[in-house]
PDB file of C-alpha atoms in Angstrom:
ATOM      1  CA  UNK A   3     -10.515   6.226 -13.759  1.00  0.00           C
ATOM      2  CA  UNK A   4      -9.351   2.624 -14.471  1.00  0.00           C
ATOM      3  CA  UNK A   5     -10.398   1.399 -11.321  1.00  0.00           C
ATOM      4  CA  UNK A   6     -13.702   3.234 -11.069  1.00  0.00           C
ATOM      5  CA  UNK A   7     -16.486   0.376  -9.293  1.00  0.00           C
ATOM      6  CA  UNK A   8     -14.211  -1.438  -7.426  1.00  0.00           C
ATOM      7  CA  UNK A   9     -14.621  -2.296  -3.524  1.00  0.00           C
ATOM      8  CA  UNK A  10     -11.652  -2.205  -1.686  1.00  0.00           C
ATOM      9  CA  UNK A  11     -11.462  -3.343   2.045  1.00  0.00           C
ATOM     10  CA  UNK A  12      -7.965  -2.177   3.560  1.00  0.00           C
ATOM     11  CA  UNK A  13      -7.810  -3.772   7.011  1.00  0.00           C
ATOM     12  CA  UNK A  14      -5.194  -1.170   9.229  1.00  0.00           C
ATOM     13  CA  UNK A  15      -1.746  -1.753   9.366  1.00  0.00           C
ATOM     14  CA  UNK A  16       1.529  -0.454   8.663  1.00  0.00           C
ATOM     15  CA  UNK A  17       2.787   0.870   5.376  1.00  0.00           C
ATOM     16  CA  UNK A  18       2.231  -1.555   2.830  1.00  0.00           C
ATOM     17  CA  UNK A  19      -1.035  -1.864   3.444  1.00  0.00           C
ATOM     18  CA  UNK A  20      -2.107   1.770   3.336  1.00  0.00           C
ATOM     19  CA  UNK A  21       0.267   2.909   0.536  1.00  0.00           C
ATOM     20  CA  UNK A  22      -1.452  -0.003  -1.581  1.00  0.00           C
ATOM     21  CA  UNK A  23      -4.880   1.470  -0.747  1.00  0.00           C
ATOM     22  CA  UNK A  24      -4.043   4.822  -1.748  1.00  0.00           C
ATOM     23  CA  UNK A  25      -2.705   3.645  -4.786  1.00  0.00           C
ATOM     24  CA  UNK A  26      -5.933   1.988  -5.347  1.00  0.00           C
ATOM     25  CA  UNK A  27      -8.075   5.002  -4.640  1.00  0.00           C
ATOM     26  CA  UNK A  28      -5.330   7.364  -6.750  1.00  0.00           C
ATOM     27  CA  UNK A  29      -6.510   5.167  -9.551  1.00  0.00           C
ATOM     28  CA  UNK A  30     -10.089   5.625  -8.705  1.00  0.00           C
ATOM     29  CA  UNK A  31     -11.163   2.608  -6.396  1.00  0.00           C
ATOM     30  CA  UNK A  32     -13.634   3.089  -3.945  1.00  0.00           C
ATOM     31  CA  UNK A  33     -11.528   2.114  -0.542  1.00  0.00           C
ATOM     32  CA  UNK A  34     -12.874   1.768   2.886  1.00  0.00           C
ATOM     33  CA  UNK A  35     -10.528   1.636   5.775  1.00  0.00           C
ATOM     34  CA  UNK A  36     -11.469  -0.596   8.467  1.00  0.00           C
ATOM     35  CA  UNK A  37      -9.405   0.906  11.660  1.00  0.00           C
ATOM     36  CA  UNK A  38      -9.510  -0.618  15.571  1.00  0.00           C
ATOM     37  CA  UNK A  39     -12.299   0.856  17.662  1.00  0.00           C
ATOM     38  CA  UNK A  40     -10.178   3.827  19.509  1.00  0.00           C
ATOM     39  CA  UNK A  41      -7.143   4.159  17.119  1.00  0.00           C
ATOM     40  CA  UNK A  42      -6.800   7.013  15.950  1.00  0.00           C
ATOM     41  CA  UNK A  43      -6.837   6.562  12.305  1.00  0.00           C
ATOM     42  CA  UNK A  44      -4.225   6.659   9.496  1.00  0.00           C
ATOM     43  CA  UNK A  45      -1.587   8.998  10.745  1.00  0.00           C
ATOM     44  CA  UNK A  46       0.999   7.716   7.765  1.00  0.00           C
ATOM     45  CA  UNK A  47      -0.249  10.258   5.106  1.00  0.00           C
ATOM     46  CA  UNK A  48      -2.005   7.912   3.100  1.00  0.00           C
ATOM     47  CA  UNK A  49      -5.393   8.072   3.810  1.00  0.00           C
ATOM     48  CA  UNK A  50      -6.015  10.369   0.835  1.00  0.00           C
ATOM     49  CA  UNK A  51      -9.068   9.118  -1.504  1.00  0.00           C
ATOM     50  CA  UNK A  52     -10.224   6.354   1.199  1.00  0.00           C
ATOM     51  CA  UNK A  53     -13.014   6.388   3.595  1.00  0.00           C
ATOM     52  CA  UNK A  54     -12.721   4.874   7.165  1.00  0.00           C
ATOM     53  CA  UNK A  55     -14.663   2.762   9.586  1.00  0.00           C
ATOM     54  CA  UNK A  56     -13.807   2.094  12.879  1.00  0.00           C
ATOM     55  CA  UNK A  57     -14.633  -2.153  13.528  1.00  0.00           C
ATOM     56  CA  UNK A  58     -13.289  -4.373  16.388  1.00  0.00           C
ATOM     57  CA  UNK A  59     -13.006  -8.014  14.385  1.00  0.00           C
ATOM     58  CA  UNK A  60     -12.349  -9.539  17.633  1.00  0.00           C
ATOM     59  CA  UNK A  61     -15.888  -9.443  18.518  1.00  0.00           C
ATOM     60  CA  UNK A  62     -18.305 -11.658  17.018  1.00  0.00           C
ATOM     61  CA  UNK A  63     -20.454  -8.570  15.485  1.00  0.00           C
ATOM     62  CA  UNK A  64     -17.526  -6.971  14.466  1.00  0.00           C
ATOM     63  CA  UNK A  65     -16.411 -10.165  12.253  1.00  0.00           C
ATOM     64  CA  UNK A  66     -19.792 -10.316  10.830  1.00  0.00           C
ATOM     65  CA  UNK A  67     -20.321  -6.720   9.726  1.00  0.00           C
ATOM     66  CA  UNK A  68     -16.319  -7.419   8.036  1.00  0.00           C
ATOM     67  CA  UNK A  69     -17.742 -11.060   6.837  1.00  0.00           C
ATOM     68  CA  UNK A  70     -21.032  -8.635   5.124  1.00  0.00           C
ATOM     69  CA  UNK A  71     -18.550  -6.143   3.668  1.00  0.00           C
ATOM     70  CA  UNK A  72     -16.643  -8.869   2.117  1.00  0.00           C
ATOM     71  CA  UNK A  73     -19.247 -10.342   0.377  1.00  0.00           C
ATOM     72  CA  UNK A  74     -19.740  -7.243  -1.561  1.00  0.00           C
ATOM     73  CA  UNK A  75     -16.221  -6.340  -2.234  1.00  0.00           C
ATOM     74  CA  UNK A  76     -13.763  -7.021  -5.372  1.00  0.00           C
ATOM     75  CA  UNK A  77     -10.690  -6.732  -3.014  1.00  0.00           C
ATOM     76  CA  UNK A  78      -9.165  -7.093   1.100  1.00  0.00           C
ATOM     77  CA  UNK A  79      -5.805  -5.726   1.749  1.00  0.00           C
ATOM     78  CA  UNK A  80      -4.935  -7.837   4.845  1.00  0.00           C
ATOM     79  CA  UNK A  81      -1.819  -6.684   6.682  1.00  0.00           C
ATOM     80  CA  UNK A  82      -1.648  -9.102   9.577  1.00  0.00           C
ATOM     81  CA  UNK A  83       1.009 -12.024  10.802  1.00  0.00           C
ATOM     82  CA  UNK A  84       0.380 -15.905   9.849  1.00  0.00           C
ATOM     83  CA  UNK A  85      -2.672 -17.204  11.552  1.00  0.00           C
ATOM     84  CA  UNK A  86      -4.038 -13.444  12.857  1.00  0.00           C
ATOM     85  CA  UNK A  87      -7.410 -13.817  10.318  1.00  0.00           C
ATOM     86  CA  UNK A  88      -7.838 -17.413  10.769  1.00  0.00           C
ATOM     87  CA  UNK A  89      -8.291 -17.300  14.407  1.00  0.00           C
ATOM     88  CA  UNK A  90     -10.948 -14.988  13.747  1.00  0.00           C
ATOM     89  CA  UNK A  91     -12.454 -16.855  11.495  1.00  0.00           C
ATOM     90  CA  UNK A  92     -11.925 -14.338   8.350  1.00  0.00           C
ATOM     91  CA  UNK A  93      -9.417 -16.413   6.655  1.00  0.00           C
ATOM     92  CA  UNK A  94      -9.166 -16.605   2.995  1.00  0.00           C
ATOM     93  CA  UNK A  95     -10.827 -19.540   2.763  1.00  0.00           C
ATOM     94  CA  UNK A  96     -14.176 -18.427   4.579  1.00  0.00           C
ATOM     95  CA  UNK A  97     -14.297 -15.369   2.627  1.00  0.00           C
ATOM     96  CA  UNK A  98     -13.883 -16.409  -0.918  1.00  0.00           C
ATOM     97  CA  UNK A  99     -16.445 -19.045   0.366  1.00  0.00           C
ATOM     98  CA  UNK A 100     -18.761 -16.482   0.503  1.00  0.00           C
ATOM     99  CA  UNK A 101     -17.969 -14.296  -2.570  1.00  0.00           C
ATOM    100  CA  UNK A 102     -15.335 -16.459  -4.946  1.00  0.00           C
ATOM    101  CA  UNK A 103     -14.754 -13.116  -6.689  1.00  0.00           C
ATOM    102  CA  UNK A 104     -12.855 -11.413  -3.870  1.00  0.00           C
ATOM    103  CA  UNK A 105      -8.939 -10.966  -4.304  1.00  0.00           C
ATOM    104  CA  UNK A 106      -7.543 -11.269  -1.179  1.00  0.00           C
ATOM    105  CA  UNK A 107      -4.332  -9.599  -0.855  1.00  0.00           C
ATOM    106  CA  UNK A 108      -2.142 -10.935   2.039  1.00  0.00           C
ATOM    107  CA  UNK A 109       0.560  -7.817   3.225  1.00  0.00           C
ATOM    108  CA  UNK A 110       1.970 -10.232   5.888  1.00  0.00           C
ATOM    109  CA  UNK A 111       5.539  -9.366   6.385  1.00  0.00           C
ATOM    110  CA  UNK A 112       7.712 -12.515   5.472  1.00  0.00           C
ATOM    111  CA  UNK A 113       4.471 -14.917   3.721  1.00  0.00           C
ATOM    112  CA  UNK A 114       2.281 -17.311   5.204  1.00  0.00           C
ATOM    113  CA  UNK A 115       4.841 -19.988   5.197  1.00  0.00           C
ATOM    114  CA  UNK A 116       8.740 -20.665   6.266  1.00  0.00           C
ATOM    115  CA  UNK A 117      10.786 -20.268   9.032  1.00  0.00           C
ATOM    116  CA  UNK A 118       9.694 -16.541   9.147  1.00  0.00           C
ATOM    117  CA  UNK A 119       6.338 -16.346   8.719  1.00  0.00           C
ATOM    118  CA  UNK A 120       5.396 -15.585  12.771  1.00  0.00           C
ATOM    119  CA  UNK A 121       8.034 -12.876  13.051  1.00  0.00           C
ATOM    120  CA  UNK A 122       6.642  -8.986  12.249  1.00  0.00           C
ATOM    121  CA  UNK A 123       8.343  -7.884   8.889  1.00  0.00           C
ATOM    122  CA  UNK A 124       9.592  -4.622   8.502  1.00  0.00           C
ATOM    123  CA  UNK A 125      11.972  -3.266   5.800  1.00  0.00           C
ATOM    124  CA  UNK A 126      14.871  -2.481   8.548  1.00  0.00           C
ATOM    125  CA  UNK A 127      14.118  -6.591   9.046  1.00  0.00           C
ATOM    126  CA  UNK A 128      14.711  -7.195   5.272  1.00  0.00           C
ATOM    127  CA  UNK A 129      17.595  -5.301   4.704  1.00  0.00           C
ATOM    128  CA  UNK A 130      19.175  -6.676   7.779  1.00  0.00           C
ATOM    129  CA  UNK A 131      18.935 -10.000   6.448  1.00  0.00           C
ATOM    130  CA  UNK A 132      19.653  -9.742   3.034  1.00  0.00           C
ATOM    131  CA  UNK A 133      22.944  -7.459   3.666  1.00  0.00           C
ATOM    132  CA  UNK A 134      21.313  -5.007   1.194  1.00  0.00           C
ATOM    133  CA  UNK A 135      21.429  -1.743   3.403  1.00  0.00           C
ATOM    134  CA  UNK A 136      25.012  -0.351   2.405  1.00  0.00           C
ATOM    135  CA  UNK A 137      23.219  -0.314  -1.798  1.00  0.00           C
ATOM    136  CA  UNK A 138      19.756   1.811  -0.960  1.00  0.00           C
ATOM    137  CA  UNK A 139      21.347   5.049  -1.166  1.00  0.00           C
ATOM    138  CA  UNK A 140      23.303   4.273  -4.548  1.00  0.00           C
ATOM    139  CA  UNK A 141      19.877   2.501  -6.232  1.00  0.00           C
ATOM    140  CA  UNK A 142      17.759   5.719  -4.807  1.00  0.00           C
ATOM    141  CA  UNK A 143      20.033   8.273  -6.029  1.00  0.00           C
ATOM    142  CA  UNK A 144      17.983  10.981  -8.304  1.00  0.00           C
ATOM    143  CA  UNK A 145      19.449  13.206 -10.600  1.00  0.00           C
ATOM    144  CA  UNK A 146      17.008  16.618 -10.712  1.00  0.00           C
ATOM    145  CA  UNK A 147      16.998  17.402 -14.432  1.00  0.00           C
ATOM    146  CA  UNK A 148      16.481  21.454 -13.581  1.00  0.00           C
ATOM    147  CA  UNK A 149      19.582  21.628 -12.180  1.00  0.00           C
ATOM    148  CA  UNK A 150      21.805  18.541 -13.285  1.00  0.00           C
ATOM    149  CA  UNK A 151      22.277  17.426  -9.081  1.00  0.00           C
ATOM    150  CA  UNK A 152      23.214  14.296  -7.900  1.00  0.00           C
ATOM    151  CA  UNK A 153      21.626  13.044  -4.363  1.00  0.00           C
ATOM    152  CA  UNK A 154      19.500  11.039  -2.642  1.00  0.00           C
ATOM    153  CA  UNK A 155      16.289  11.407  -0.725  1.00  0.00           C
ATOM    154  CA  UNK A 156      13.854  10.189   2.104  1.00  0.00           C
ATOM    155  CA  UNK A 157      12.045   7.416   1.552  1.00  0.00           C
ATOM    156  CA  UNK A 158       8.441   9.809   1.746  1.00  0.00           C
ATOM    157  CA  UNK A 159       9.374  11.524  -1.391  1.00  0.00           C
ATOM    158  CA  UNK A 160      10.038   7.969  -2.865  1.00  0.00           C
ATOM    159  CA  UNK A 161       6.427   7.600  -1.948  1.00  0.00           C
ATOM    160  CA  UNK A 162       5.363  10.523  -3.124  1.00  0.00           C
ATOM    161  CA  UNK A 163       6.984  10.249  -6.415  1.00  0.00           C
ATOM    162  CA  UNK A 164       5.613   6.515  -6.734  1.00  0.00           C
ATOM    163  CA  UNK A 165       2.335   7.460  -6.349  1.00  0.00           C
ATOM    164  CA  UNK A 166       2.102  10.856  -8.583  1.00  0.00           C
ATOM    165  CA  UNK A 167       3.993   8.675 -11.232  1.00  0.00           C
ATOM    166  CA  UNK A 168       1.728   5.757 -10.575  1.00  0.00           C
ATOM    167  CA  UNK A 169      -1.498   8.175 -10.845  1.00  0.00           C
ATOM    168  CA  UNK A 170      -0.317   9.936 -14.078  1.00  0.00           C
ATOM    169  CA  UNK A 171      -0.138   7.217 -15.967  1.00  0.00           C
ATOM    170  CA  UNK A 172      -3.647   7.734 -16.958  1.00  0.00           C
ATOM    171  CA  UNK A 173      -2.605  10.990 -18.109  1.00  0.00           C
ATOM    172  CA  UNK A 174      -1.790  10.260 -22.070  1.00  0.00           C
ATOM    173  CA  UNK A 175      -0.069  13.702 -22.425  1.00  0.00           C
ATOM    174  CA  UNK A 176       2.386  12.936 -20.391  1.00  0.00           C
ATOM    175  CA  UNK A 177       5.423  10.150 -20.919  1.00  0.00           C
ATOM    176  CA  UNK A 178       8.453   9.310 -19.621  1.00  0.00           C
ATOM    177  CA  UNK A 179      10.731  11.651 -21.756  1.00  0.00           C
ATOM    178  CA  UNK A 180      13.592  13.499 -20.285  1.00  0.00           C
ATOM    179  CA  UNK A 181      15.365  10.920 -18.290  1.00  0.00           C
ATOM    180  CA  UNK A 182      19.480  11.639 -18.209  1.00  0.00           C
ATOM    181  CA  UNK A 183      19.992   8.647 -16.336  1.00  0.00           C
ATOM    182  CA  UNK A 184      18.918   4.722 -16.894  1.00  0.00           C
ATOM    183  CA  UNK A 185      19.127   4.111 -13.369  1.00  0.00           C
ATOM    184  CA  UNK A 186      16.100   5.745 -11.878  1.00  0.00           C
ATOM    185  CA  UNK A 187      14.133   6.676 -15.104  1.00  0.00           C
ATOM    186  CA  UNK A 188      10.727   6.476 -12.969  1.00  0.00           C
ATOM    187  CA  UNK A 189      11.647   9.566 -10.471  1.00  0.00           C
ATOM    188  CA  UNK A 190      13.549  11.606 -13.037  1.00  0.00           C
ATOM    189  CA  UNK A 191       9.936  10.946 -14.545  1.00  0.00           C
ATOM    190  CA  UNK A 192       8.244  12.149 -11.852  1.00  0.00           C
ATOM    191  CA  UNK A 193      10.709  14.997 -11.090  1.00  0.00           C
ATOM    192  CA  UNK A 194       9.119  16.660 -14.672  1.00  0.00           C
ATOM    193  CA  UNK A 195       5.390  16.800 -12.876  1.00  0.00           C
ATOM    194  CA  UNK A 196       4.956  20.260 -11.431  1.00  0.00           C
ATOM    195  CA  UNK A 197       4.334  19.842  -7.632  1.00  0.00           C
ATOM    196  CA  UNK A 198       1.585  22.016  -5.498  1.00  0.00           C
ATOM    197  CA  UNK A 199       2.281  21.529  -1.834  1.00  0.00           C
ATOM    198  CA  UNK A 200      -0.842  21.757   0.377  1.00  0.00           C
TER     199      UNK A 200
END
């Protein structure tokens, strides 16, 4: 696996944050989930490959055991607004301190900086403001080369397709061959991967 040996902190959030970390364990990362005290873990799907511990960073020993973690790992996914880590003192800057090695990967919705940047981000927020709602079904449309359809789908099997795609490019065997269309040559990709449901 390319990414055998590599630590991987995913702090709990939305989406982003746990698609990326199951990305990261599909390609074989070693990822530890660090949920609230109480929550009730990843309900998104995505947990698969990751391991999970439950930590409440607003506590001094919580921060610490996070601070301890970080100094061993290669990689934080950190899905919070501007500010959130810093008033915990687990910013960037105390963390690579500690271990100048660690990538820390900021899932923050609009950045750390601009007018935005203390507003929650969500993709319903993006589309909203860039006008770009009325073109998702037209750039998503997948043709299914079994049957020669036209439609569109949910944005899960988007996911799902991503991520099996994403995954089997370790797989030399297999390419991307049989694409009818130039617009979505990635999913008519993935469409050729036989699918097991479980």
């Amino acid at each position: 696996m390319a990414l055998r040996g590599i630590l991987v902190l995913e702090l709990a959030g939305l989406a982003p944050g746990p698609f990326c970390g199951m990305v990261l364990a599909d390609f074989g990362a070693q990822v530890v989930r660090v949920d609230r005290p109480g929550a009730r873990g990843d309900v998104s799907f995505m947990a698969r490959g990751k391991r999970s511990l439950a930590v409440n960073l607003k506590r001094p020993d919580g921060a610490l055991v996070l601070r301890r973690l970080c100094a061993q790992a290669d990689v934080v996914l950190e899905p919070f607004r501007h500010g959130v880590m810093e008033k915990l003192q687990l910013g960037p800057e105390i963390l690579q301190r500690e271990n100048p090695k660690l990538i820390y990967a900021r899932l923050s919705g609009f950045g750390q900086s601009g007018r935005f940047c203390r507003v929650a981000g969500h993709d319903i927020n993006y589309l909203a403001l860039s006008g770009g709602r009325n073109g998702i079904p037209k750039f998503f449309s997948v043709e299914i080369s079994t049957s020669k359809t036209v439609g569109t789908t949910s944005r899960t099997e988007h996911a799902r397709w991503w991520s099996t795609f994403l995954h089997n490019l370790q797989d030399s065997r297999w390419g991307l061959h049989g694409c009818g269309s130039s617009r979505t040559p990635v999913l008519q990709a993935a469409n050729q991967r036989t699918w097991t449901k479980v």
